Each structure stands twice: as C-alpha cells, then as structure tokens.
Amino acid sequence: MIPSLPLSIGLIGTSWWADAMYLPALARHPQARVTAVCGRSQERAADLARRWSIPHVFTDAEAMLDSGLFAAVIIASPNDTHHPFAMAALERGLHVLCEKPLALTYAQAMEMAAAADRQGVKTFVPFTYRYMPTARYLRALLDEGYIGRPYHLNMRYYTGFGRSGDRFNWRFDVSRSGSGALGDIGSHFIYLATWYFGPVAAVSCRLGRMVDRPPLDPAGSPYEVADDSALLTLEFASGAHGSIHASTLAYEDTNFGQTHHMEFHGSGGTLYHFIDWDQTQRVSGARVGEGAVKELAVPEHFWGGARRDTVHNTYKDVFREQDWMIRQFVSALARGEAVRPDFHDGAAVQRILEAAALSDRERRWVDIEEIQHP
C-alpha cells in the first residue's frame, strides 16, 4: 500500500544520532512529516519536539505505536529494544526503519524479517557508509571488473570511543548491545564486505576486551562486558578471502575521531580507499599493466553536488539533501517501492555476527550454515 502524502513518521529514540542524522534529513524532505517522538526522558523528547516542530511527545513506545499518528516508524533506540519495538510496529502494519545491528540474535532478526513479509510492509536497515560517494564509486569500479576476479579485501574501522573505561556505557553491556565493537561498528564493515564481494561462507574471529570497565551497571548489577576490539577473517562463497578489524580503542586525531581504511586485490588490479573523516576521502588504484597506484577521481554524478571541502560537509549534504538512507526510504515508500538493505539484509549481517561470536567462544572457524534459527 502506498501511504498518503506527506508521509507521517514516528521516531523512537532521542540520541544525538536522531538529532544529527534523521531529523535534519526528514525536515528537508518534501514528502515527510515527523508527527511523534518517543524517548525515555520526557525533557529530552520535549526539547527535540520543540526544536523540530514535532507535535506529539511520548515516553512509552507502545503507547506511541498505538496512537495511529504515523504510517512509518524509525527505531533509533538501544539494540535490546530493536526486536520488541520492531515486532510491535510490524504487528500494527507500520513500515519500519530499524538501526543496526538489527537485533541481539539471528533468530530475532529472522523473526522480524518474516513478520514484515507477512504484513506486506517495507523495511530498511541504515548501513550508513555505503552511501558516501567514495563507497558507491568503489562498488561501481568492482562491478565493472576493475580488479578482475576478487582475491581478498582488508577493511579497518578505527575509532576511540571505547578507550576510556571510567564510566558505564551500555554499548559494552552484552545484554543490551548483543556485542561491542563487533556489532556496533563491525556490522557496518561486514555489510560493506558482502556488498562488495558477495555472501560470506565462513568466519574466524577473535574478540578483545582490553580496557577495564566498571563491574556494575547503573542499577548496581553485574553484567557481561562486551568486546572493544574485533578481528575477523572471512571466507566468501566465491572463494575470496577477507579481513575486518573493528576497534573502539584506536587513537585517531581527527575532528570526527575515526578513520576508515579499505584495500581490494584481484586478478586484474588493486583498489584502495581511505577516509579520515576530516579532510581526506580518497579512492586510488592500479590495473595490471597500467603502471603504479594512482588516485582515481570520483566522477561528478557520485557527488551529486555535495560539498567536498571537508568530509563532514560531504556527509551532511549526502544525507540531508540527497535521496540516500532515510530520505531514500521515504521516497521509496511514497512510490510504493521496496528499498534495500532491508530486514533480510540486516538478518544476513546478524548471522555473520553470531558466527563470529561463536568462533571466538569456541576458538575455531564457523561455517555460516551452522547458524540457524527456529
């Protein structure tokens, strides 16, 4: 069913991410109208509503989902709420965008995908980095055979938000997050690896817990401390190999506090990608027989008019002005079309996360087919 326009949207979650990503993008979309927001803090939710002209404020997600105020909902709350909130929304026939990682387990993620199929609604999982111009250009180069037959990839996501263990952080509580660095930032690059090289057949993983963290949560209860670094080796269905290192412990002295590094090798050549989230967003490569590695200018249509003076300005323009991610989801709903990555794609990433966690626990390679759901 094509929703009436403008598309009414509810937002669950009042974090900085909702404030900096979703609300600015939706405010600029001519077919979108945010009609309700829900957060644990009445004060925070009311402040967000005031600043973004959202007419209805809730502190109870079920009450908001029962309100009938919107046709689609964004779930941007902590990971342990994704499954219950999404299932409740799907039962009410709502279209759902849910943050990654999609759930705490593969079984939960598949239950969410199956419920969406039954209800005939559209779903979306926002793996943010695929939409940056350089990332889309990389996909185009790989699709056109720039490196020939893919042999291996190496991807590194370095950030430092886990370097301090002075205060409790729910992202390092397994019961609330599912996993730490593995799911929080590793899921982004796992998705990209499959987007670039195809399905994963097997995984080996080691998880690190290198920083001492508080032994008790804010309620005074002990909890299982999640990983702050994850190192994965992948075997793709094609036979290609890959490695992903996701670390929350890296000191990266940039305005955004993180860097991304990617390398792709194949029978016909090599591609490199580097973003420092400050001044540099670069693709370079070399084809066999064409000389040394050189920078490859990203064609204009990948920029779409986005600023290039800083990476953050590119980021803002791509997500707030162009039809990518949340704006893409809204535009697709307005046309009655599906958009990907959907809940099935999110579940596929969840399956790899679960295989990686099992590999770490049992110190062995895990075939993806070992991870099943009821």
Short mmCIF file of C-alpha atoms in Angstrom, two decimals, residues 45-346:
data_model
loop_
_atom_site.label_atom_id
_atom_site.label_comp_id
_atom_site.label_asym_id
_atom_site.label_seq_id
_atom_site.Cartn_x
_atom_site.Cartn_y
_atom_site.Cartn_z
CA ALA A 45 11.94 14.24 23.98
CA ALA A 46 10.07 17.50 24.54
CA ASP A 47 13.17 19.52 23.70
CA LEU A 48 13.65 17.58 20.47
CA ALA A 49 9.97 18.05 19.62
CA ARG A 50 10.18 21.79 20.21
CA ARG A 51 13.28 22.27 18.09
CA TRP A 52 11.98 20.15 15.19
CA SER A 53 8.28 21.11 15.39
CA ILE A 54 7.09 17.60 16.24
CA PRO A 55 3.51 17.83 17.57
CA HIS A 56 3.33 14.73 19.82
CA VAL A 57 5.70 13.53 22.56
CA PHE A 58 5.71 10.10 24.24
CA THR A 59 7.81 8.28 26.82
CA ASP A 60 6.09 4.92 26.20
CA ALA A 61 6.85 3.29 22.85
CA GLU A 62 3.80 1.01 22.92
CA ALA A 63 1.52 3.99 23.52
CA MET A 64 3.12 5.83 20.63
CA LEU A 65 2.77 2.82 18.32
CA ASP A 66 -0.92 2.58 19.32
CA SER A 67 -1.54 6.26 18.59
CA GLY A 68 -2.25 5.95 14.86
CA LEU A 69 -0.25 9.13 14.26
CA PHE A 70 2.08 7.74 11.58
CA ALA A 71 2.48 5.18 8.81
CA ALA A 72 6.19 4.51 9.29
CA VAL A 73 8.47 4.40 12.30
CA ILE A 74 12.20 4.88 12.84
CA ILE A 75 13.70 2.77 15.64
CA ALA A 76 16.87 4.50 16.78
CA SER A 77 16.93 3.25 20.37
CA PRO A 78 19.42 0.85 22.07
CA ASN A 79 19.95 -2.57 20.50
CA ASP A 80 17.97 -4.59 23.04
CA THR A 81 14.83 -2.64 22.12
CA HIS A 82 15.06 -3.25 18.37
CA HIS A 83 13.28 -6.60 18.33
CA PRO A 84 10.37 -5.79 20.67
CA PHE A 85 9.74 -2.35 19.19
CA ALA A 86 10.00 -3.58 15.59
CA MET A 87 7.71 -6.55 16.21
CA ALA A 88 5.14 -4.26 17.85
CA ALA A 89 5.34 -1.85 14.91
CA LEU A 90 5.05 -4.64 12.34
CA GLU A 91 2.03 -6.12 14.11
CA ARG A 92 0.35 -2.74 13.60
CA GLY A 93 1.13 -2.74 9.89
CA LEU A 94 3.74 0.02 10.05
CA HIS A 95 6.71 0.39 7.73
CA VAL A 96 9.90 0.20 9.79
CA LEU A 97 13.42 1.57 9.60
CA CYS A 98 15.50 -0.04 12.35
CA GLU A 99 19.06 0.83 13.25
CA LYS A 100 21.85 -1.70 13.05
CA PRO A 101 22.66 -4.20 14.40
CA LEU A 102 19.13 -5.30 13.63
CA ALA A 103 18.68 -7.45 16.76
CA LEU A 104 20.52 -9.25 19.53
CA THR A 105 20.38 -12.63 17.77
CA TYR A 106 19.94 -14.08 14.31
CA ALA A 107 16.69 -15.74 15.43
CA GLN A 108 15.27 -12.36 16.46
CA ALA A 109 16.36 -10.76 13.18
CA MET A 110 14.74 -13.51 11.10
CA GLU A 111 11.54 -13.23 13.15
CA MET A 112 11.46 -9.51 12.32
CA ALA A 113 12.05 -10.15 8.60
CA ALA A 114 9.35 -12.85 8.49
CA ALA A 115 6.84 -10.58 10.27
CA ALA A 116 7.48 -7.82 7.72
CA ASP A 117 6.91 -10.27 4.87
CA ARG A 118 3.62 -11.42 6.39
CA GLN A 119 2.40 -7.88 6.85
CA GLY A 120 3.49 -6.77 3.40
CA VAL A 121 5.26 -3.69 4.73
CA LYS A 122 8.59 -2.14 3.75
CA THR A 123 11.66 -2.30 5.99
CA PHE A 124 15.09 -0.72 5.95
CA VAL A 125 18.38 -1.07 7.84
CA PRO A 126 20.62 2.02 7.50
CA PHE A 127 24.19 0.85 6.96
CA THR A 128 25.35 4.44 6.68
CA TYR A 129 28.72 4.20 4.99
CA ARG A 130 27.54 2.59 1.75
CA TYR A 131 26.02 5.94 0.74
CA MET A 132 29.16 8.05 0.81
CA PRO A 133 30.31 8.99 -2.74
CA THR A 134 33.62 7.15 -2.49
CA ALA A 135 31.92 3.96 -1.24
CA ARG A 136 29.44 3.99 -4.14
CA TYR A 137 32.26 4.65 -6.60
CA LEU A 138 34.16 1.66 -5.21
CA ARG A 139 31.14 -0.56 -5.82
CA ALA A 140 30.90 0.69 -9.41
CA LEU A 141 34.61 0.00 -10.01
CA LEU A 142 34.29 -3.52 -8.61
CA ASP A 143 31.16 -4.15 -10.67
CA GLU A 144 32.91 -3.08 -13.87
CA GLY A 145 35.75 -5.50 -13.15
CA TYR A 146 38.50 -3.05 -12.20
CA ILE A 147 40.30 -5.65 -10.06
CA GLY A 148 39.21 -8.65 -12.15
CA ARG A 149 38.44 -11.74 -10.12
CA PRO A 150 38.40 -10.68 -6.44
CA TYR A 151 41.08 -12.36 -4.34
CA HIS A 152 40.90 -10.63 -0.97
CA LEU A 153 39.88 -7.49 0.89
CA ASN A 154 41.18 -5.85 4.04
CA MET A 155 38.97 -3.36 5.91
CA ARG A 156 39.81 -1.45 9.08
CA TYR A 157 37.43 0.73 11.11
CA TYR A 158 39.34 2.64 13.77
CA THR A 159 37.69 4.83 16.38
CA GLY A 160 38.38 5.62 20.01
CA PHE A 161 35.12 5.89 21.93
CA GLY A 162 35.98 2.76 23.93
CA ARG A 163 39.39 3.95 25.13
CA SER A 164 38.07 5.17 28.48
CA GLY A 165 36.55 2.68 30.91
CA ASP A 166 35.81 5.21 33.62
CA ARG A 167 32.03 5.20 33.14
CA PHE A 168 29.44 2.58 32.30
CA ASN A 169 28.50 2.50 28.59
CA TRP A 170 25.57 0.32 27.51
CA ARG A 171 27.39 -0.42 24.25
CA PHE A 172 29.76 -2.62 26.26
CA ASP A 173 26.97 -4.49 28.09
CA VAL A 174 26.24 -7.71 26.17
CA SER A 175 22.67 -7.95 27.45
CA ARG A 176 21.84 -4.53 25.98
CA SER A 177 24.07 -4.38 22.92
CA GLY A 178 24.47 -8.01 21.86
CA SER A 179 28.15 -7.33 21.24
CA GLY A 180 30.53 -4.40 21.48
CA ALA A 181 32.85 -3.32 18.68
CA LEU A 182 31.77 -6.37 16.66
CA GLY A 183 28.14 -5.30 16.31
CA ASP A 184 28.36 -1.58 16.85
CA ILE A 185 30.95 -0.70 14.21
CA GLY A 186 31.94 -4.10 12.80
CA SER A 187 28.43 -4.62 11.41
CA HIS A 188 28.95 -1.64 9.10
CA PHE A 189 32.02 -3.17 7.50
CA ILE A 190 30.58 -6.69 7.46
CA TYR A 191 27.71 -5.30 5.44
CA LEU A 192 30.09 -3.43 3.12
CA ALA A 193 32.25 -6.53 2.66
CA THR A 194 29.22 -8.52 1.49
CA TRP A 195 28.03 -5.61 -0.67
CA TYR A 196 31.41 -5.54 -2.37
CA PHE A 197 32.37 -9.24 -2.51
CA GLY A 198 29.13 -11.18 -2.03
CA PRO A 199 27.96 -13.73 0.56
CA VAL A 200 30.23 -14.98 3.35
CA ALA A 201 30.60 -18.73 3.73
CA ALA A 202 32.72 -18.98 6.90
CA VAL A 203 34.28 -16.79 9.55
CA SER A 204 37.03 -16.89 12.15
CA CYS A 205 37.03 -14.22 14.86
CA ARG A 206 38.89 -13.03 17.93
CA LEU A 207 37.29 -10.51 20.25
CA GLY A 208 39.28 -8.31 22.60
CA ARG A 209 38.32 -6.88 25.98
CA MET A 210 41.38 -4.77 26.60
CA VAL A 211 40.11 -1.85 28.69
CA ASP A 212 38.93 -2.41 32.27
CA ARG A 213 35.30 -1.35 32.60
CA PRO A 214 33.00 -0.81 35.61
CA PRO A 215 31.94 -4.19 37.08
CA LEU A 216 28.40 -2.97 37.82
CA ASP A 217 25.79 -1.22 35.69
CA PRO A 218 23.98 1.94 36.93
CA ALA A 219 21.46 -0.26 38.78
CA GLY A 220 24.29 -1.90 40.71
CA SER A 221 24.08 -5.23 38.88
CA PRO A 222 26.96 -7.15 37.35
CA TYR A 223 26.91 -7.56 33.58
CA GLU A 224 28.83 -9.34 30.82
CA VAL A 225 31.38 -6.94 29.38
CA ALA A 226 31.35 -6.78 25.59
CA ASP A 227 34.31 -6.61 23.24
CA ASP A 228 36.11 -3.35 22.49
CA SER A 229 38.01 -4.76 19.51
CA ALA A 230 37.08 -7.37 16.91
CA LEU A 231 39.31 -9.07 14.36
CA LEU A 232 37.56 -11.21 11.71
CA THR A 233 38.79 -13.39 8.88
CA LEU A 234 36.19 -14.14 6.22
CA GLU A 235 35.86 -16.76 3.52
CA PHE A 236 33.43 -15.65 0.83
CA ALA A 237 31.23 -18.02 -1.14
CA SER A 238 33.26 -17.05 -4.23
CA GLY A 239 36.42 -18.38 -2.59
CA ALA A 240 37.84 -14.91 -1.95
CA HIS A 241 39.21 -14.07 1.49
CA GLY A 242 38.76 -11.01 3.69
CA SER A 243 39.80 -9.46 6.97
CA ILE A 244 37.97 -6.87 9.04
CA HIS A 245 39.40 -5.12 12.08
CA ALA A 246 36.92 -3.03 14.07
CA SER A 247 38.42 -1.22 17.04
CA THR A 248 37.00 1.29 19.52
CA LEU A 249 40.47 1.68 21.05
CA ALA A 250 42.35 3.48 18.29
CA TYR A 251 43.67 6.97 18.90
CA GLU A 252 42.67 8.87 15.76
CA ASP A 253 43.46 12.58 16.00
CA THR A 254 40.79 13.89 13.63
CA ASN A 255 37.72 16.06 14.15
CA PHE A 256 35.44 13.03 13.89
CA GLY A 257 37.71 10.69 15.86
CA GLN A 258 37.75 7.83 13.37
CA THR A 259 39.38 6.60 10.16
CA HIS A 260 38.36 4.01 7.57
CA HIS A 261 40.83 2.00 5.51
CA MET A 262 39.94 -0.45 2.71
CA GLU A 263 42.05 -2.50 0.30
CA PHE A 264 40.84 -4.75 -2.52
CA HIS A 265 43.04 -7.06 -4.60
CA GLY A 266 42.18 -9.25 -7.55
CA SER A 267 43.48 -10.84 -10.73
CA GLY A 268 43.29 -7.58 -12.64
CA GLY A 269 44.39 -4.96 -10.17
CA THR A 270 44.12 -3.22 -6.81
CA LEU A 271 41.88 -0.60 -5.20
CA TYR A 272 42.45 1.45 -2.07
CA HIS A 273 40.02 3.61 -0.13
CA PHE A 274 40.78 5.96 2.76
CA ILE A 275 38.61 8.41 4.72
CA ASP A 276 39.91 10.32 7.73
CA TRP A 277 36.52 11.99 8.39
CA ASP A 278 38.25 15.35 8.26
CA GLN A 279 39.91 16.45 5.02
CA THR A 280 40.56 13.27 3.07
CA GLN A 281 38.22 10.94 1.17
CA ARG A 282 40.24 9.18 -1.49
CA VAL A 283 40.00 6.26 -3.90
CA SER A 284 43.15 5.06 -5.65
CA GLY A 285 44.03 2.04 -7.72
CA ALA A 286 46.12 0.34 -10.34
CA ARG A 287 45.21 -2.09 -13.09
CA VAL A 288 47.68 -4.74 -14.17
CA GLY A 289 49.87 -3.34 -16.92
CA GLU A 290 48.81 0.30 -16.39
CA GLY A 291 51.54 1.45 -14.02
CA ALA A 292 51.69 2.37 -10.36
CA VAL A 293 48.81 3.07 -7.99
CA LYS A 294 47.25 6.50 -8.65
CA GLU A 295 44.36 8.49 -7.26
CA LEU A 296 41.09 7.89 -9.10
CA ALA A 297 38.89 10.96 -9.36
CA VAL A 298 35.36 10.22 -8.19
CA PRO A 299 33.00 11.08 -11.09
CA GLU A 300 30.70 14.06 -10.58
CA HIS A 301 27.48 12.07 -10.50
CA PHE A 302 28.61 10.25 -7.35
CA TRP A 303 28.97 13.59 -5.56
CA GLY A 304 25.57 14.82 -6.68
CA GLY A 305 26.50 18.38 -5.79
CA ALA A 306 27.72 17.54 -2.27
CA ARG A 307 30.46 19.75 -0.85
CA ARG A 308 34.00 18.33 -0.80
CA ASP A 309 35.86 20.86 1.36
CA THR A 310 35.55 18.57 4.38
CA VAL A 311 34.34 15.01 4.72
CA HIS A 312 31.77 16.09 7.28
CA ASN A 313 30.24 18.58 4.85
CA THR A 314 30.04 15.84 2.22
CA TYR A 315 28.38 13.65 4.83
CA LYS A 316 25.83 16.33 5.73
CA ASP A 317 24.92 17.04 2.11
CA VAL A 318 24.62 13.39 1.11
CA PHE A 319 22.24 12.53 3.95
CA ARG A 320 20.34 15.79 4.37
CA GLU A 321 19.95 16.98 0.79
CA GLN A 322 20.11 13.88 -1.42
CA ASP A 323 17.84 10.84 -1.57
CA TRP A 324 20.03 8.44 0.41
CA MET A 325 19.28 6.41 3.51
CA ILE A 326 16.28 7.83 5.43
CA ARG A 327 15.34 10.16 2.55
CA GLN A 328 15.65 7.22 0.15
CA PHE A 329 13.35 5.17 2.40
CA VAL A 330 10.72 7.93 2.46
CA SER A 331 10.88 8.43 -1.32
CA ALA A 332 10.55 4.70 -1.90
CA LEU A 333 7.53 4.49 0.40
CA ALA A 334 5.93 7.42 -1.42
CA ARG A 335 6.27 5.44 -4.67
CA GLY A 336 5.18 2.15 -3.10
CA GLU A 337 8.61 0.62 -3.75
CA ALA A 338 10.90 -1.53 -1.65
CA VAL A 339 14.40 -0.36 -0.79
CA ARG A 340 17.49 -2.18 0.42
CA PRO A 341 19.19 -3.06 2.68
CA ASP A 342 16.00 -4.45 4.23
CA PHE A 343 15.42 -6.68 7.26
CA HIS A 344 16.58 -9.75 5.32
CA ASP A 345 19.87 -8.00 4.60
CA GLY A 346 20.12 -6.96 8.25
#
